[in-house]
Coordinates of C-alpha atoms and ligand atoms in Angstrom, one line a residue:
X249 CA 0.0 0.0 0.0
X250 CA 1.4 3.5 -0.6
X251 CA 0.0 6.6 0.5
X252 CA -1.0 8.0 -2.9
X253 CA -3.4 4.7 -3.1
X254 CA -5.3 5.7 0.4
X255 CA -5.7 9.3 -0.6
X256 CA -6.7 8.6 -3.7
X257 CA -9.7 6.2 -2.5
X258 CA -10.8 8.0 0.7
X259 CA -11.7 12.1 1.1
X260 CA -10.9 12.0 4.7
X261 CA -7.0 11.8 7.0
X262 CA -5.1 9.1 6.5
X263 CA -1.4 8.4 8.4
X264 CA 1.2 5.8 7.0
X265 CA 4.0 4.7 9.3
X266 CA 7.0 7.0 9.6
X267 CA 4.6 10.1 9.4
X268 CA 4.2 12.9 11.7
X269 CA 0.7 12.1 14.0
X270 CA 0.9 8.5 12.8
X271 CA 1.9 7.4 16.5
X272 CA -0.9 9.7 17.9
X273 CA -3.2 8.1 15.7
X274 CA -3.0 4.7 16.0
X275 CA -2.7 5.2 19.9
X276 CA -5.3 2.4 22.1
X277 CA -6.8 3.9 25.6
X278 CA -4.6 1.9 26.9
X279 CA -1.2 2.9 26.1
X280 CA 0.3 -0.8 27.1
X281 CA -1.5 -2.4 24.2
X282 CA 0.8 -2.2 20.9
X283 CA -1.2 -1.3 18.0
X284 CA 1.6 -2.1 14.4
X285 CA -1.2 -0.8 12.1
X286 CA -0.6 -0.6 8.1
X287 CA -2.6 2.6 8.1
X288 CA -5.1 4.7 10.3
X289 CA -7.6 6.5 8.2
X290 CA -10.3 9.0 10.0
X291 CA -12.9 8.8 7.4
X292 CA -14.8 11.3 6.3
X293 CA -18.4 10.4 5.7
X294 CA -20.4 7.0 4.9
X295 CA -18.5 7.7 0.9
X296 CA -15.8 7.5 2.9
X297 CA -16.3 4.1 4.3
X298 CA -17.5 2.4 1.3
X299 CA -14.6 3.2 -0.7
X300 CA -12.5 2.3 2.2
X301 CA -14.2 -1.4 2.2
X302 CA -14.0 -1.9 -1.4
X303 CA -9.9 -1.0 -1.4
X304 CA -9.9 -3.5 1.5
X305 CA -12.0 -6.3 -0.6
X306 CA -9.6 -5.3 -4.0
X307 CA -6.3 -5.4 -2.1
X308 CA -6.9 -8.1 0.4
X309 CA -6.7 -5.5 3.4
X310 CA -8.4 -6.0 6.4
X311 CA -10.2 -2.8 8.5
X312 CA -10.5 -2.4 12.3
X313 CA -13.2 0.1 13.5
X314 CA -12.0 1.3 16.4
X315 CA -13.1 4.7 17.8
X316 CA -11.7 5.0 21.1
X317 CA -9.5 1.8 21.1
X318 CA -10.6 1.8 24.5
X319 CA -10.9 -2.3 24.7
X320 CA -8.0 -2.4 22.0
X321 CA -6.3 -5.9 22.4
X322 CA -3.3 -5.3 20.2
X323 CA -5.0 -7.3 17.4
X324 CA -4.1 -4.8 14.8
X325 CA -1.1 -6.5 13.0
X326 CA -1.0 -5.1 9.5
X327 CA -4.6 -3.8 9.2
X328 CA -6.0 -0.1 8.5
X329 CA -7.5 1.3 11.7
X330 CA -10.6 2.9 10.9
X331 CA -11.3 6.2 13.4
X332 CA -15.1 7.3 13.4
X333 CA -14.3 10.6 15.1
X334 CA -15.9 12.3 11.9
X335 CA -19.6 10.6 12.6
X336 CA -20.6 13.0 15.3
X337 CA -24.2 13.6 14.8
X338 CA -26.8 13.5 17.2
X339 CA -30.4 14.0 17.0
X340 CA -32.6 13.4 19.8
X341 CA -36.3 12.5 19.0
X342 CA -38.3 13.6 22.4
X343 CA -41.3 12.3 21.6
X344 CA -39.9 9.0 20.8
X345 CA -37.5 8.7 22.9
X346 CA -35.2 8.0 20.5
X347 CA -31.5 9.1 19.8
X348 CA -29.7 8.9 16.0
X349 CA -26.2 8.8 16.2
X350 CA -23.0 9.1 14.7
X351 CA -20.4 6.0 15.6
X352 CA -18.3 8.6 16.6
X353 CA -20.4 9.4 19.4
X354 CA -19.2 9.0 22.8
X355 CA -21.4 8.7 26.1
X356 CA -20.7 12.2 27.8
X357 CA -21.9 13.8 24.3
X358 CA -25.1 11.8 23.9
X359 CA -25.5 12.2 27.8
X360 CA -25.2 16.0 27.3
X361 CA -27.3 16.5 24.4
X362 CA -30.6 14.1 26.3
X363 CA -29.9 16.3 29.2
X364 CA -32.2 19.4 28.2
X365 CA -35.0 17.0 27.1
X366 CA -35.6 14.7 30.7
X367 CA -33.9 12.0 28.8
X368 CA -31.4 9.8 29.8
X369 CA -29.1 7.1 27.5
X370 CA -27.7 3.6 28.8
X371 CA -24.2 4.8 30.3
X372 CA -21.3 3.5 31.7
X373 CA -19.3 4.8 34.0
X374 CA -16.8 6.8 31.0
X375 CA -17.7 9.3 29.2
X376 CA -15.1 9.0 26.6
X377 CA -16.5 5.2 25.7
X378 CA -17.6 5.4 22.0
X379 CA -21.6 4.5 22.1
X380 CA -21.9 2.1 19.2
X381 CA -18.5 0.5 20.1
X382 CA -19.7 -0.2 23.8
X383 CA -23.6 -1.2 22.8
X384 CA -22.5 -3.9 19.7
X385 CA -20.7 -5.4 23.1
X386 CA -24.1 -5.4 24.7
X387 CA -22.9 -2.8 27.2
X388 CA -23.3 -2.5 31.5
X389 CA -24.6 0.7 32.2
X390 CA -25.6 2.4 35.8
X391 CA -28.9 1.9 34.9
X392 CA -28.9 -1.4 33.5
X393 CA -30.5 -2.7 36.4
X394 CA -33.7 -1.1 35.6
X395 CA -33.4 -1.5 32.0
X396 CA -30.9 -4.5 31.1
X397 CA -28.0 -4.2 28.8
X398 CA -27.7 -0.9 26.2
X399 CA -28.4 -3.0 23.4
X400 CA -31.2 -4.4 24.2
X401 CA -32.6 -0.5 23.5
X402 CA -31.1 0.1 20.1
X403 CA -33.8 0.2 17.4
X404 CA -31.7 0.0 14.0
X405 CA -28.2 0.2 12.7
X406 CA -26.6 1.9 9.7
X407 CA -24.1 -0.5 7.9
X408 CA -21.2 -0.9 5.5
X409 CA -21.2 -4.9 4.9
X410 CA -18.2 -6.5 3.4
X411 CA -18.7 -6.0 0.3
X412 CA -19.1 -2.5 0.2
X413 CA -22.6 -1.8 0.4
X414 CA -25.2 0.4 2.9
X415 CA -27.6 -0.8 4.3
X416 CA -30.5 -0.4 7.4
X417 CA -30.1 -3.4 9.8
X418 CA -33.7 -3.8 11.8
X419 CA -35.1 -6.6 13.6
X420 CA -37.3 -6.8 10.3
X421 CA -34.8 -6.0 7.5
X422 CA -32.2 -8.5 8.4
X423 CA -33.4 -10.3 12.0
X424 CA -29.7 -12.4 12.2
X425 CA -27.5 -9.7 11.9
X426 CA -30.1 -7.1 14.3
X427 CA -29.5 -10.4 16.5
X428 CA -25.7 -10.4 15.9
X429 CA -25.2 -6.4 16.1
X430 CA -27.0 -6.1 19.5
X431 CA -24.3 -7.8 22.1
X432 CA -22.3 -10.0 19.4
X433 CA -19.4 -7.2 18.8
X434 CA -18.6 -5.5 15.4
X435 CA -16.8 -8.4 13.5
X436 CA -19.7 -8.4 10.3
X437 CA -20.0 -5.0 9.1
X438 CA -19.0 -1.6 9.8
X439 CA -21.5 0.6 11.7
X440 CA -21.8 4.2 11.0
X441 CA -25.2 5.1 12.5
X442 CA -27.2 3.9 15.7
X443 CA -30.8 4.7 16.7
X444 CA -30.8 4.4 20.7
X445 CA -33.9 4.3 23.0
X446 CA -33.6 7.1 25.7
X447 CA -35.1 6.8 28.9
X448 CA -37.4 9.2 31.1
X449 CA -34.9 10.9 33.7
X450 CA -36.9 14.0 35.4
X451 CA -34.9 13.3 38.8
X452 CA -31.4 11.8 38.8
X453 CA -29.9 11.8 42.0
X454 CA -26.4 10.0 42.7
X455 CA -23.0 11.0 44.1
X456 CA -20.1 10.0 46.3
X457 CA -19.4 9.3 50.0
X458 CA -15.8 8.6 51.0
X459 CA -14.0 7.9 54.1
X460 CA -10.6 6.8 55.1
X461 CA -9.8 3.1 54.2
X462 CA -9.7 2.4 57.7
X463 CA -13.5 2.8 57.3
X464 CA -13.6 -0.3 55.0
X465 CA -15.1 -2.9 57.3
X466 CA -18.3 -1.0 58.7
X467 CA -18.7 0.6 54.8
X468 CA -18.8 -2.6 53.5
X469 CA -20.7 -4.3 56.1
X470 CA -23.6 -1.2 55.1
X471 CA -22.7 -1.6 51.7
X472 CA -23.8 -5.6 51.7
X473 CA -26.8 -5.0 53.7
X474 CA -28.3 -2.2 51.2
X475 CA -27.7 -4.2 48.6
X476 CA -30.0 -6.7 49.7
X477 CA -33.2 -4.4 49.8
X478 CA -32.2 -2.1 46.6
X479 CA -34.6 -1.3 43.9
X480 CA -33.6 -1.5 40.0
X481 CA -34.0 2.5 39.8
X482 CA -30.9 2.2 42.9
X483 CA -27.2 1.4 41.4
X484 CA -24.6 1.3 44.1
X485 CA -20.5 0.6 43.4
X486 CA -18.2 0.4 46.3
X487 CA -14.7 1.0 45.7
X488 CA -11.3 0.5 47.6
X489 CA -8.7 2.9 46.2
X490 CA -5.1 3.6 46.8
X491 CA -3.5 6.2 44.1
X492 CA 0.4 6.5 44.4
X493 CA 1.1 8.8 47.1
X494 CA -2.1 9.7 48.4
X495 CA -4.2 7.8 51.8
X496 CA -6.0 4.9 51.1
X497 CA -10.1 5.7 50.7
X498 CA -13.0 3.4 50.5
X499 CA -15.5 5.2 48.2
X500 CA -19.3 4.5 47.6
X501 CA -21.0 5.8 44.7
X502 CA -24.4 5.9 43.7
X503 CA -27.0 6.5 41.0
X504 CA -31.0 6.5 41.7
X505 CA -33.7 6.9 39.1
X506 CA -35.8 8.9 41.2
X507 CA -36.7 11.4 43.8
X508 CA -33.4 12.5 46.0
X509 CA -36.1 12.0 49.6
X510 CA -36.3 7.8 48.1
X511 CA -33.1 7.9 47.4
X512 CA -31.3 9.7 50.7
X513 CA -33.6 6.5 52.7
X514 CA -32.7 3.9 50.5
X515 CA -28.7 4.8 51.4
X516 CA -29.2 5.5 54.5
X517 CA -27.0 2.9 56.1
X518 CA -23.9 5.2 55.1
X519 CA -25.3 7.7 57.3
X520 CA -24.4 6.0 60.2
X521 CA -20.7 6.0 59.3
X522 CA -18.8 8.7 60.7
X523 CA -16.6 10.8 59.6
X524 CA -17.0 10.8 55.7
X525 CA -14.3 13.3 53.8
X526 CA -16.6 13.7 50.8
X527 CA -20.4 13.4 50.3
X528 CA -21.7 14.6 46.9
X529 CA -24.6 13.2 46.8
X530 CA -27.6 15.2 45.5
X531 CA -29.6 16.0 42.2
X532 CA -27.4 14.6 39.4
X533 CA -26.9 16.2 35.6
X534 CA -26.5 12.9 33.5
X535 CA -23.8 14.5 31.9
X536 CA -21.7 14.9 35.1
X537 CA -22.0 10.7 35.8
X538 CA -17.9 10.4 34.7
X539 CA -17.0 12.9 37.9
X540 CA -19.1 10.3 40.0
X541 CA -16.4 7.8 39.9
X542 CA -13.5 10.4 38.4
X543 CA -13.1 8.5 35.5
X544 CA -9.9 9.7 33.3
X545 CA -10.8 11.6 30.0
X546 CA -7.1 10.7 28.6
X547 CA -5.5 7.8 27.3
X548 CA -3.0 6.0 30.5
X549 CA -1.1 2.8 31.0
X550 CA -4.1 1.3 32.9
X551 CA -4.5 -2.4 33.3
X552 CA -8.1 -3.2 34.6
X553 CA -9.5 -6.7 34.8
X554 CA -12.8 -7.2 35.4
X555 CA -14.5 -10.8 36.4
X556 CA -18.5 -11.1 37.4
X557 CA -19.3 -12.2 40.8
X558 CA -21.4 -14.5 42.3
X559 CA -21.6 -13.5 45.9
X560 CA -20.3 -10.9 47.8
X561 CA -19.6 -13.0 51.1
X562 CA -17.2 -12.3 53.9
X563 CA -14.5 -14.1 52.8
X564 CA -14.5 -12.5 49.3
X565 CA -14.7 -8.9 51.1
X566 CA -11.6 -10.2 52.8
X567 CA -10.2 -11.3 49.8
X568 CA -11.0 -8.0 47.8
X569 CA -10.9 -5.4 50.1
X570 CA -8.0 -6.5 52.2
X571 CA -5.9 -4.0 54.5
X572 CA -3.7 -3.3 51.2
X573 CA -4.5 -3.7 47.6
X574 CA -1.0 -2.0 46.6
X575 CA 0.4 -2.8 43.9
X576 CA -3.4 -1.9 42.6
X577 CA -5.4 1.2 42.8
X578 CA -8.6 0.8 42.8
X579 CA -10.7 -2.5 43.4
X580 CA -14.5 -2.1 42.6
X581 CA -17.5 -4.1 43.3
X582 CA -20.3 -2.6 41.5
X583 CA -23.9 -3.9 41.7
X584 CA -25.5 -5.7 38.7
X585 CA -28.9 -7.9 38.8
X586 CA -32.7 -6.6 38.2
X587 CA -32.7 -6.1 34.2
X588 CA -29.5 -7.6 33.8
X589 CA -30.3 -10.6 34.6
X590 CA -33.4 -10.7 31.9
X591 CA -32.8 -12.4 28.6
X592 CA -32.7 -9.9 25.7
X593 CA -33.3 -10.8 22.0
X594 CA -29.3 -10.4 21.0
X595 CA -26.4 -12.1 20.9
X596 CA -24.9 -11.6 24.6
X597 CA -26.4 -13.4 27.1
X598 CA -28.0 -12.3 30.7
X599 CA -25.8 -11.3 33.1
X600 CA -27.1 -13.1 36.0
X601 CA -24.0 -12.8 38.6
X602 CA -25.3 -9.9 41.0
X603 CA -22.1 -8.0 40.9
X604 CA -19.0 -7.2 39.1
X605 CA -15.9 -6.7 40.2
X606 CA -13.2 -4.4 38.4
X607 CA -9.1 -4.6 39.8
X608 CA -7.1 -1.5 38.6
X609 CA -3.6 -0.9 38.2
X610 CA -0.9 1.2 36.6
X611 CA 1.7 -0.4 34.2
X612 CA 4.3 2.3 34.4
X613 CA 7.0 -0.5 33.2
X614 CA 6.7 -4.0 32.2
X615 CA 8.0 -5.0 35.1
X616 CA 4.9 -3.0 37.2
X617 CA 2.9 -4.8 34.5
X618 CA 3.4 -8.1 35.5
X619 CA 3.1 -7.4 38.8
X620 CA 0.0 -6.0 38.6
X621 CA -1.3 -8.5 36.7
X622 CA 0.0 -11.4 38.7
X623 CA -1.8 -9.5 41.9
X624 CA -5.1 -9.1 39.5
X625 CA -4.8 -13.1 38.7
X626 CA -4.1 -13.9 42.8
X627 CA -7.2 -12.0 43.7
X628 CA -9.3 -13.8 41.1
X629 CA -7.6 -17.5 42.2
X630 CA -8.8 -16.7 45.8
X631 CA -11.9 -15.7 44.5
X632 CA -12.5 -19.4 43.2
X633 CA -16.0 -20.7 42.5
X634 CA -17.4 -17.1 43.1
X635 CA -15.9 -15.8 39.5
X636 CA -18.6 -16.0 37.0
X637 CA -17.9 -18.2 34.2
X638 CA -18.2 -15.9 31.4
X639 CA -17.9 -12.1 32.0
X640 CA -19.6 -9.3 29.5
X641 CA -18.1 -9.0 26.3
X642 CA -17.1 -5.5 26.9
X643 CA -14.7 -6.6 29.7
X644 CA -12.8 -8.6 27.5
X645 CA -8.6 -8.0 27.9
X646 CA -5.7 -8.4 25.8
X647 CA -5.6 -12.1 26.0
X648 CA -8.9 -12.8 26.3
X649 CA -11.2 -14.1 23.2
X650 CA -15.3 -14.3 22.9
X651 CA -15.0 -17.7 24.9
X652 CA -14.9 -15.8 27.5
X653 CA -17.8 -13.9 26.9
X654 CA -20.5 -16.3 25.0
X655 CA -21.4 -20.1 25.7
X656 CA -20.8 -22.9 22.3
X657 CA -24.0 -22.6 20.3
X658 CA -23.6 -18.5 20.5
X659 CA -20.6 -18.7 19.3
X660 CA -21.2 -20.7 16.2
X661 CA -24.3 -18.8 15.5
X662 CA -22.0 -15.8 14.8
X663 CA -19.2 -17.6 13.6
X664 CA -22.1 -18.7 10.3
X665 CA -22.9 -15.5 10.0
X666 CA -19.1 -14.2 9.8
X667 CA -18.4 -16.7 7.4
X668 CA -21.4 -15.9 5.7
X669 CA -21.4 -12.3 5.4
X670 CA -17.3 -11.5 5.9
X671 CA -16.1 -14.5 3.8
X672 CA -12.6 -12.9 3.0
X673 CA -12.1 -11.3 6.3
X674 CA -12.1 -7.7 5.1
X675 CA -13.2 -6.6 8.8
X676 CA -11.1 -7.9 11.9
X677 CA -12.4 -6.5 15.3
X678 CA -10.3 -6.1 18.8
X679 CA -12.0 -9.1 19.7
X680 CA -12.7 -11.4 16.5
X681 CA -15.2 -14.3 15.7
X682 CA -13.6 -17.3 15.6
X683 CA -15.3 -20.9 15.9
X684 CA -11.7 -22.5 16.9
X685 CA -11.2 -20.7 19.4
X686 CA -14.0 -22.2 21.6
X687 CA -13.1 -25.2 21.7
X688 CA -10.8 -24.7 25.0
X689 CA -13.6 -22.7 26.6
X690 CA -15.3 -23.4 29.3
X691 CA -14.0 -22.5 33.0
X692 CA -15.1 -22.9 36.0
X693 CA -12.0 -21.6 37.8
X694 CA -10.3 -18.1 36.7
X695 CA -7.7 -18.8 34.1
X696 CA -8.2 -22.1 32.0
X697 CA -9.8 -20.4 29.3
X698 CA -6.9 -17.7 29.0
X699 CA -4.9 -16.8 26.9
X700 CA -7.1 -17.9 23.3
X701 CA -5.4 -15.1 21.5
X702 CA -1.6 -14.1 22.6
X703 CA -1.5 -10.8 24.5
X704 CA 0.3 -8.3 22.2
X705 CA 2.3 -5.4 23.8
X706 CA 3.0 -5.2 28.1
Ligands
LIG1000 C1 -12.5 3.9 31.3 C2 -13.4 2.9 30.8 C3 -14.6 2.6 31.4 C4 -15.5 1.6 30.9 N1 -16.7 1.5 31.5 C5 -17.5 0.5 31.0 C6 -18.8 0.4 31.6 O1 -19.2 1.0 32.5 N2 -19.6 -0.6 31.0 C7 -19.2 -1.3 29.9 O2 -20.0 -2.2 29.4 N3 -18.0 -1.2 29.4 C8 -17.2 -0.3 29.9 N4 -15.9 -0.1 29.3 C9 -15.6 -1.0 28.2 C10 -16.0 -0.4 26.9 O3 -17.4 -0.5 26.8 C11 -15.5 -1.3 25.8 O4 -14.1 -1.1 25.9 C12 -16.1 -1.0 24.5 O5 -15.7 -1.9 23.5 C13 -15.6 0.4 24.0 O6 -16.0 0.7 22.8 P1 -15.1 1.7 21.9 O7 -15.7 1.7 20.6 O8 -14.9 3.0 22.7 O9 -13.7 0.9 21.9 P2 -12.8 0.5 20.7 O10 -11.7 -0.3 21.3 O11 -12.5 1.6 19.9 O12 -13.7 -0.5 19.8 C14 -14.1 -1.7 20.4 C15 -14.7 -2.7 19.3 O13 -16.0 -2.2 19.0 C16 -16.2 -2.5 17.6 N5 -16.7 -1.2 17.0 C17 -16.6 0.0 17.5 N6 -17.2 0.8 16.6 C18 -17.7 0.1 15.6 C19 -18.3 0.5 14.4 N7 -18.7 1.7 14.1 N8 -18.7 -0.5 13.5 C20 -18.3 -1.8 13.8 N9 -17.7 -2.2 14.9 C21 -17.3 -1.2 15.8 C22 -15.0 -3.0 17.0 O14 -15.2 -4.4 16.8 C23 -13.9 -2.7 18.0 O15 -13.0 -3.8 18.0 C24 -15.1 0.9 29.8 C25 -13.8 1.1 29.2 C26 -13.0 2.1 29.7 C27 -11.7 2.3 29.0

């Protein structure tokens, strides 16, 4: 491939190796994870897109949509990293309740532009996540407890297919791929447009409550009680942290769908805590849900892993939330069940684990790296026969393939249609179909099904 080929076929950026912004652009979120593209191009419009496919299908190139790369598993050996930053639209339907979008949308700017309308989209806790990339993984939002997994609400897709052609993907138009699209990932076509259900949001209340990790016994002893009562509208994480340098805090944060009286009774276990150094809880703007958790708006060298979790007992408190968590810094239990626990008609299953559990660290070396990681991988050892035996498919790591994320008979319902509608391969996602790979899957315990793909980068 030379560069005069790319900028002849596509209107918008393109960056070869060796040029200036090429490193830049071809960054992950994650700035451990490796990405030795061929080419990154930022395309332009939908024109844009098709002519990009049809190079791919004429050369033998293989494109990797990836707006964010912020679940980027270094799987992008070679390939031409598509960037959707261009695809910003947004157009909120109030009387619907419906949101068109751009796949270069991320969650603080659909959150932001519901806001003035009551409305509310199925978030996560970042608001730099890309919303089509997150909701084609099915997507675990704070309020997926009262209405299940974000793609459960999308109502159509805009695609490129493989061979170069649009198309509107409905559960009418084309039921198997609307099936695929809605939890199975983004290995069959490219999306460039979403339409989103919204959700009624008059009152959101949520915030923080922190106290010194010394406080971590009696917080998670309130914390497991009001668990046990909460209502779907209630979403409740509890979080260990320890950032280099700083004291040790055990954090609790909190969403309700709902009026701030319900909500100030439902939590009011924490009240009886002393000595909190932050309290923030109060009316909540949707588009201020990142600070709730201070989520980083930049790209770091982060290493999360996150597992689902069966019970929340007293041994796993021990295990998790033990008088040190260094070399981590964070370790977050965050609330799942009500909705997420319902089947939906797509490809990724129920969640039915009540809770997810997220371990954080900082890879400022390789060295660090393994450490961290070998501390994640202890944690979820001890952990034993409370680790789910699959986990979302939009927690998948470097390492990791979609055995880890969908039982046999799912994954040869999309590996048909991949074969079917991607025959030469043209799209490769961070986190590909591939029927072999199953074979080795199932797990009871934490790591037998690891590693299907080999980790690239540190
Ligand atoms: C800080 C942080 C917080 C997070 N919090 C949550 C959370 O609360 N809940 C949750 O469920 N997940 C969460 N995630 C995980 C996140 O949802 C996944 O990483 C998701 O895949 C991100 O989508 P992306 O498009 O931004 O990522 P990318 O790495 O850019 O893309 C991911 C994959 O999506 C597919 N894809 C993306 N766009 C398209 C497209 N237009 N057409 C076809 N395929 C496409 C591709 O196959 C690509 O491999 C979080 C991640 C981070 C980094």
């Amino acid at each position: 491939m030379t560069k005069y080929e790319l900028r002849t076929v596509v209107e918008g950026r393109v960056w070869l190796p060796g040029e200036r912004g090429f490193d830049v652009a071809r960054q992950a979120w994650h700035l451990t994870v490796e990405q030795p593209v061929a080419a990154v191009v930022e395309a332009r419009d939908v024109e844009d897109v098709v002519a990009l496919v049809r190079y791919a299908r004429r050369t033998s190139s293989t494109v990797a949509v990836q707006p964010t790369g912020s679940c980027a598993s270094g799987n992008t050996a070679g390939v031409i990293l598509l960037r959707t930053s261009r695809f910003d639209e947004i157009r909120i339907d109030p009387a619907r309740r419906i949101a068109r979008i751009g796949a270069g949308v991320s969650w603080g700017q659909l959150l932001a532009a519901a806001e003035p309308h009551g409305l509310i989209g199925p978030a996560g806790n970042s608001p730099v996540v890309n919303v089509v990339g997150s909701t084609l993984g099915g997507g675990m939002s704070w309020f997926g407890r009262k209405y299940g997994l974000a793609s459960a609400g999308v109502r159509a897709f805009d695609v490129v297919d493989a061979e170069g052609a649009r198309a509107r993907v409905t559960s009418d138009s084309d039921p198997e791929l609307f099936w695929a699209l809605r939890g199975g990932g983004g290995d069959l076509v490219i999306v460039t447009g979403m339409e989103l259900e919204l959700y009624p949001a008059p009152n959101l209340y949520g915030g923080q409550l922190m106290w010194s990790a010394d406080r971590t016994g009696e917080v998670l002893a309130a914390y497991r009680e009001i668990v046990r009562h909460a209502p779907p509208e209630l979403s409740v994480w509890a979080e260990r942290r320890q950032l280099p340098g700083a004291e040790g805090r055990i954090a609790i944060a909190a969403t309700y769908l709902g009026d701030a009286d319900e909500a100030r009774a439902l939590l009011r276990g924490f009240d009886a805590i002393d000595a909190p150094v932050a309290d923030t809880r109060g009316p909540l703007t949707p588009s201020n849900l990142g600070a709730l958790t201070s989520e980083p708006v930049d790209p770091g060298p982060g290493i999360t892993r996150s597992e689902l979790l069966t019970e929340l007992d007293d041994e796993a408190v021990e295990i998790l939330f033990a008088e040190s968590i260094s070399p981590l810094i964070g370790v977050q239990v965050r609330l799942l069940g009500g909705a997420f626990a319902e089947p939906h008609s797509g490809a990724h299953p129920a969640v039915a684990e009540p809770f997810s559990v997220h371990l954080h660290g900082l890879a400022t070396s390789p060295a660090t790296a393994r450490t961290v990681r070998d501390t994640q991988r202890r944690i979820v050892v001890g952990l034993g026969g409370r680790i789910g035996a699959r986990k979302p498919f939009t927690s998948l790591i470097p390492g990791e393939s979609i055995a880890a994320a969908f039982d046999g008979p799912t994954v040869d319902r999309l590996s048909d249609l991949k074969r079917i509608r991607d025959p030469y391969t043209v799209f490769r996602a961070n986190f590909p179909i591939h029927r072999a790979e199953m074979r080795a899957v199932f797990r009871r315990d934490c790591d037998c099904h690891r590693p299907a793909m080999p980790p690239w980068g540190w």
